[in-house]
Amino acid sequence: MSIRLGDEAPNFTAVTTEGEITFHDWKDGSWAVLFSHPADFTPVCTTELGRTAALKDDFGKRNTKAIAVSVDPIEDHHGWAPDIGEVGGTDLNFPIIADPDRAVSEAYDMIHPGEGDTSTVRSVFVIDPSNKVRLTLTYPKSVGRNFDEIVRVIDALQATDAAPIATPADWRPGDRVIVSPAMSTEDAKAKLPNVEEVKPYLRYADQPS
C-alpha cells in the first residue's frame, strides 16, 4: 500500500550501522529524512550519502535526522562507509539501515516494480516530530537527488507550520511568503508583516520572524 501525505510513518525495528534502532524512538521529537538507495558500492549512491553526511549541521539546525536504507546487509554498509567519507569529504555520520528481508522497503513501498530485481528506487520521506509523513519524493535509480531541495522543503514545512502562510514557487528562507487563503486581509495585516494584495486571491507578506 502506498503512503500518502499525512499518514503515520510506519514504525520498524532494524539493524543499522549505529546499532539496532526502533524508528519512532530513534527520531523521538525530531523531523526525519528517511531515504532509500538501490545498492551499496554504486556510484550515484556514494555521492548521495556523502552529500547527506556533509549536511549534518544543516539538518541539525532544523531539528532533523537523516537515515538511509537499502536491501544490502550490514557488513556491506560498514565496508562501504570509508568510500562514502572519501568521496564526499565527510565521514559517515548517520545510520544506514540493513534491510535484507525488505521489511522496511516494502512497508514504505520502495521496491520498483518491473525492474527485474529487489533493490529500492530513490525514495525520500520527510517525517515530522509527530511521525506524520509530510513529503514524498521518488527518483529513478539513474538520477541523483537534489539534497538542497530536501533542505528547502524542510524549511518551507517548518515555516508553514509556524504561521498561516504558504510558500511560492522556488521559495527560500527570507523570501516573501503567501498569505493563507483562509485568512482575511484584515487579519493578515494584524498578524503578518507588510501584507500586499497582488490579486484578490494572492497576497504576499514578509516571512514572519
CSV table of C-alpha atoms in Angstrom, one decimal:
chain,number,residue,atom,x,y,z
A,1,MET,CA,0.0,0.0,0.0
A,2,SER,CA,1.4,3.4,-0.9
A,3,ILE,CA,2.0,6.0,1.8
A,4,ARG,CA,0.0,9.3,1.5
A,5,LEU,CA,0.8,12.7,2.9
A,6,GLY,CA,-0.5,12.9,6.5
A,7,ASP,CA,-0.2,9.2,7.1
A,8,GLU,CA,1.7,8.0,10.1
A,9,ALA,CA,5.1,6.8,9.1
A,10,PRO,CA,5.4,3.0,9.6
A,11,ASN,CA,7.4,2.2,12.6
A,12,PHE,CA,10.0,-0.6,12.5
A,13,THR,CA,12.9,-2.1,14.4
A,14,ALA,CA,16.1,-2.7,12.3
A,15,VAL,CA,19.8,-3.2,12.5
A,16,THR,CA,21.8,-0.1,11.3
A,17,THR,CA,25.4,1.0,11.1
A,18,GLU,CA,24.8,2.6,14.5
A,19,GLY,CA,23.2,-0.5,16.1
A,20,GLU,CA,19.6,-1.6,16.4
A,21,ILE,CA,17.0,1.1,16.4
A,22,THR,CA,13.3,1.4,16.7
A,23,PHE,CA,12.4,4.2,14.2
A,24,HIS,CA,9.9,6.2,16.2
A,25,ASP,CA,12.0,6.1,19.3
A,26,TRP,CA,15.2,7.0,17.4
A,27,LYS,CA,13.6,10.1,15.9
A,28,ASP,CA,11.5,11.0,19.0
A,29,GLY,CA,10.8,14.8,18.9
A,30,SER,CA,12.7,15.3,15.7
A,31,TRP,CA,12.0,15.6,12.0
A,32,ALA,CA,13.5,12.8,9.9
A,33,VAL,CA,14.6,12.3,6.3
A,34,LEU,CA,14.3,8.6,5.5
A,35,PHE,CA,15.7,7.8,2.1
A,36,SER,CA,16.5,4.6,0.2
A,37,HIS,CA,19.3,3.8,-2.2
A,38,PRO,CA,19.4,1.0,-4.6
A,39,ALA,CA,22.7,-0.7,-3.6
A,40,ASP,CA,26.0,-0.2,-1.8
A,41,PHE,CA,29.2,0.3,-3.7
A,42,THR,CA,27.4,2.1,-6.5
A,43,PRO,CA,28.4,5.5,-7.9
A,44,VAL,CA,25.3,7.6,-7.6
A,45,CYS,CA,24.5,6.3,-4.1
A,46,THR,CA,28.1,7.0,-2.9
A,47,THR,CA,27.7,10.7,-3.9
A,48,GLU,CA,24.3,11.0,-2.3
A,49,LEU,CA,25.3,9.6,1.0
A,50,GLY,CA,28.4,11.7,1.0
A,51,ARG,CA,26.3,14.8,0.4
A,52,THR,CA,24.0,13.8,3.3
A,53,ALA,CA,26.9,13.4,5.7
A,54,ALA,CA,28.1,16.9,4.7
A,55,LEU,CA,24.7,18.3,5.5
A,56,LYS,CA,24.7,17.1,9.1
A,57,ASP,CA,25.0,20.6,10.6
A,58,ASP,CA,22.3,21.9,8.3
A,59,PHE,CA,19.9,19.1,9.3
A,60,GLY,CA,20.8,19.7,13.0
A,61,LYS,CA,19.8,23.3,12.8
A,62,ARG,CA,16.4,22.2,11.6
A,63,ASN,CA,16.0,19.5,14.3
A,64,THR,CA,16.2,16.9,11.6
A,65,LYS,CA,17.9,13.5,11.5
A,66,ALA,CA,18.8,11.6,8.3
A,67,ILE,CA,18.7,7.8,7.9
A,68,ALA,CA,19.2,5.7,4.8
A,69,VAL,CA,18.1,2.2,3.9
A,70,SER,CA,18.9,-0.4,1.3
A,71,VAL,CA,18.4,-4.1,1.0
A,72,ASP,CA,22.1,-4.8,1.4
A,73,PRO,CA,23.4,-6.5,4.6
A,74,ILE,CA,25.0,-4.6,7.4
A,75,GLU,CA,28.5,-5.9,6.5
A,76,ASP,CA,28.3,-4.2,3.2
A,77,HIS,CA,27.2,-1.0,4.8
A,78,HIS,CA,30.2,-1.0,7.1
A,79,GLY,CA,32.6,-1.9,4.3
A,80,TRP,CA,31.2,0.9,2.1
A,81,ALA,CA,31.4,3.6,4.8
A,82,PRO,CA,35.0,4.6,4.1
A,83,ASP,CA,34.3,5.2,0.4
A,84,ILE,CA,31.4,7.5,1.4
A,85,GLY,CA,33.7,9.5,3.5
A,86,GLU,CA,36.5,9.6,0.9
A,87,VAL,CA,34.2,10.7,-2.0
A,88,GLY,CA,32.1,13.1,0.0
A,89,GLY,CA,34.8,14.6,2.2
A,90,THR,CA,32.8,13.9,5.4
A,91,ASP,CA,32.8,10.6,7.4
A,92,LEU,CA,29.5,8.7,7.5
A,93,ASN,CA,27.7,10.3,10.5
A,94,PHE,CA,24.1,9.0,10.2
A,95,PRO,CA,22.8,5.4,10.3
A,96,ILE,CA,22.2,3.2,7.3
A,97,ILE,CA,19.5,0.5,7.8
A,98,ALA,CA,20.3,-3.0,6.6
A,99,ASP,CA,17.1,-4.4,5.1
A,100,PRO,CA,17.9,-7.8,3.6
A,101,ASP,CA,14.4,-9.1,4.3
A,102,ARG,CA,12.9,-6.0,2.6
A,103,ALA,CA,10.6,-5.3,5.6
A,104,VAL,CA,11.3,-1.6,5.7
A,105,SER,CA,11.4,-1.2,1.9
A,106,GLU,CA,8.1,-2.9,1.5
A,107,ALA,CA,6.4,-1.0,4.4
A,108,TYR,CA,7.4,2.2,2.6
A,109,ASP,CA,6.7,0.9,-0.9
A,110,MET,CA,10.3,1.5,-2.1
A,111,ILE,CA,10.7,-1.5,-4.4
A,112,HIS,CA,10.4,-0.6,-8.0
A,113,PRO,CA,8.0,-2.9,-9.9
A,114,GLY,CA,9.1,-4.1,-13.3
A,115,GLU,CA,12.8,-3.5,-12.8
A,116,GLY,CA,13.7,-7.2,-12.5
A,117,ASP,CA,15.3,-7.0,-9.1
A,118,THR,CA,14.5,-6.3,-5.5
A,119,SER,CA,16.6,-3.1,-5.0
A,120,THR,CA,14.9,0.1,-3.9
A,121,VAL,CA,14.3,3.2,-6.0
A,122,ARG,CA,15.5,6.6,-4.7
A,123,SER,CA,12.6,7.3,-2.4
A,124,VAL,CA,12.6,10.2,0.1
A,125,PHE,CA,10.2,10.6,3.1
A,126,VAL,CA,10.2,13.8,5.2
A,127,ILE,CA,8.6,12.9,8.5
A,128,ASP,CA,7.6,15.4,11.2
A,129,PRO,CA,8.1,15.2,15.0
A,130,SER,CA,4.6,13.6,15.4
A,131,ASN,CA,5.6,10.9,12.9
A,132,LYS,CA,3.4,12.2,10.1
A,133,VAL,CA,4.6,11.9,6.5
A,134,ARG,CA,4.9,15.4,5.2
A,135,LEU,CA,6.7,14.9,1.9
A,136,THR,CA,7.4,12.1,-0.5
A,137,LEU,CA,9.7,12.1,-3.5
A,138,THR,CA,10.7,9.2,-5.8
A,139,TYR,CA,13.5,9.4,-8.2
A,140,PRO,CA,14.5,6.7,-10.7
A,141,LYS,CA,17.6,4.7,-9.9
A,142,SER,CA,19.7,6.5,-12.6
A,143,VAL,CA,19.0,10.1,-11.2
A,144,GLY,CA,20.8,11.5,-8.2
A,145,ARG,CA,18.7,13.5,-5.7
A,146,ASN,CA,18.9,17.3,-5.1
A,147,PHE,CA,19.6,17.5,-1.4
A,148,ASP,CA,19.4,21.3,-1.4
A,149,GLU,CA,15.8,20.8,-2.4
A,150,ILE,CA,15.2,18.4,0.5
A,151,VAL,CA,16.6,21.0,3.0
A,152,ARG,CA,14.5,23.7,1.3
A,153,VAL,CA,11.3,21.7,1.7
A,154,ILE,CA,12.0,21.2,5.4
A,155,ASP,CA,12.4,24.9,5.8
A,156,ALA,CA,9.1,25.5,4.0
A,157,LEU,CA,7.3,22.9,6.0
A,158,GLN,CA,8.5,24.3,9.3
A,159,ALA,CA,7.7,27.9,8.2
A,160,THR,CA,4.1,27.0,7.2
A,161,ASP,CA,3.6,25.1,10.4
A,162,ALA,CA,4.6,28.1,12.4
A,163,ALA,CA,2.4,30.7,10.7
A,164,PRO,CA,-0.8,30.9,8.5
A,165,ILE,CA,1.2,31.1,5.3
A,166,ALA,CA,2.1,29.2,2.1
A,167,THR,CA,5.3,29.4,0.1
A,168,PRO,CA,5.5,30.4,-3.6
A,169,ALA,CA,7.5,28.7,-6.3
A,170,ASP,CA,11.2,28.5,-5.6
A,171,TRP,CA,10.8,30.0,-2.2
A,172,ARG,CA,13.8,30.1,0.2
A,173,PRO,CA,14.0,31.3,3.8
A,174,GLY,CA,13.8,35.1,3.9
A,175,ASP,CA,11.8,35.4,0.7
A,176,ARG,CA,8.2,36.8,0.7
A,177,VAL,CA,5.5,34.3,1.6
A,178,ILE,CA,1.9,33.9,0.6
A,179,VAL,CA,-0.9,34.7,3.0
A,180,SER,CA,-3.2,31.7,3.7
A,181,PRO,CA,-6.4,32.0,1.6
A,182,ALA,CA,-8.3,31.1,4.8
A,183,MET,CA,-7.2,34.4,6.5
A,184,SER,CA,-8.9,37.7,5.8
A,185,THR,CA,-6.7,40.6,4.6
A,186,GLU,CA,-7.6,42.5,7.8
A,187,ASP,CA,-6.4,39.6,10.0
A,188,ALA,CA,-3.3,39.1,7.8
A,189,LYS,CA,-2.3,42.8,8.3
A,190,ALA,CA,-2.7,42.4,12.0
A,191,LYS,CA,-0.6,39.2,12.2
A,192,LEU,CA,1.9,39.3,9.3
A,193,PRO,CA,4.4,42.0,8.2
A,194,ASN,CA,4.0,44.1,5.1
A,195,VAL,CA,0.9,42.4,3.5
A,196,GLU,CA,0.5,43.2,-0.2
A,197,GLU,CA,-2.5,42.2,-2.3
A,198,VAL,CA,-1.5,41.3,-5.8
A,199,LYS,CA,-4.8,39.7,-6.8
A,200,PRO,CA,-7.9,39.1,-4.7
A,201,TYR,CA,-6.7,35.5,-4.2
A,202,LEU,CA,-2.9,36.3,-4.0
A,203,ARG,CA,-1.5,38.3,-1.1
A,204,TYR,CA,2.2,38.4,-0.2
A,205,ALA,CA,3.8,39.2,3.2
A,206,ASP,CA,7.3,39.2,4.6
A,207,GLN,CA,8.2,35.9,6.3
A,208,PRO,CA,7.3,36.2,10.0
A,209,SER,CA,10.3,36.0,12.3
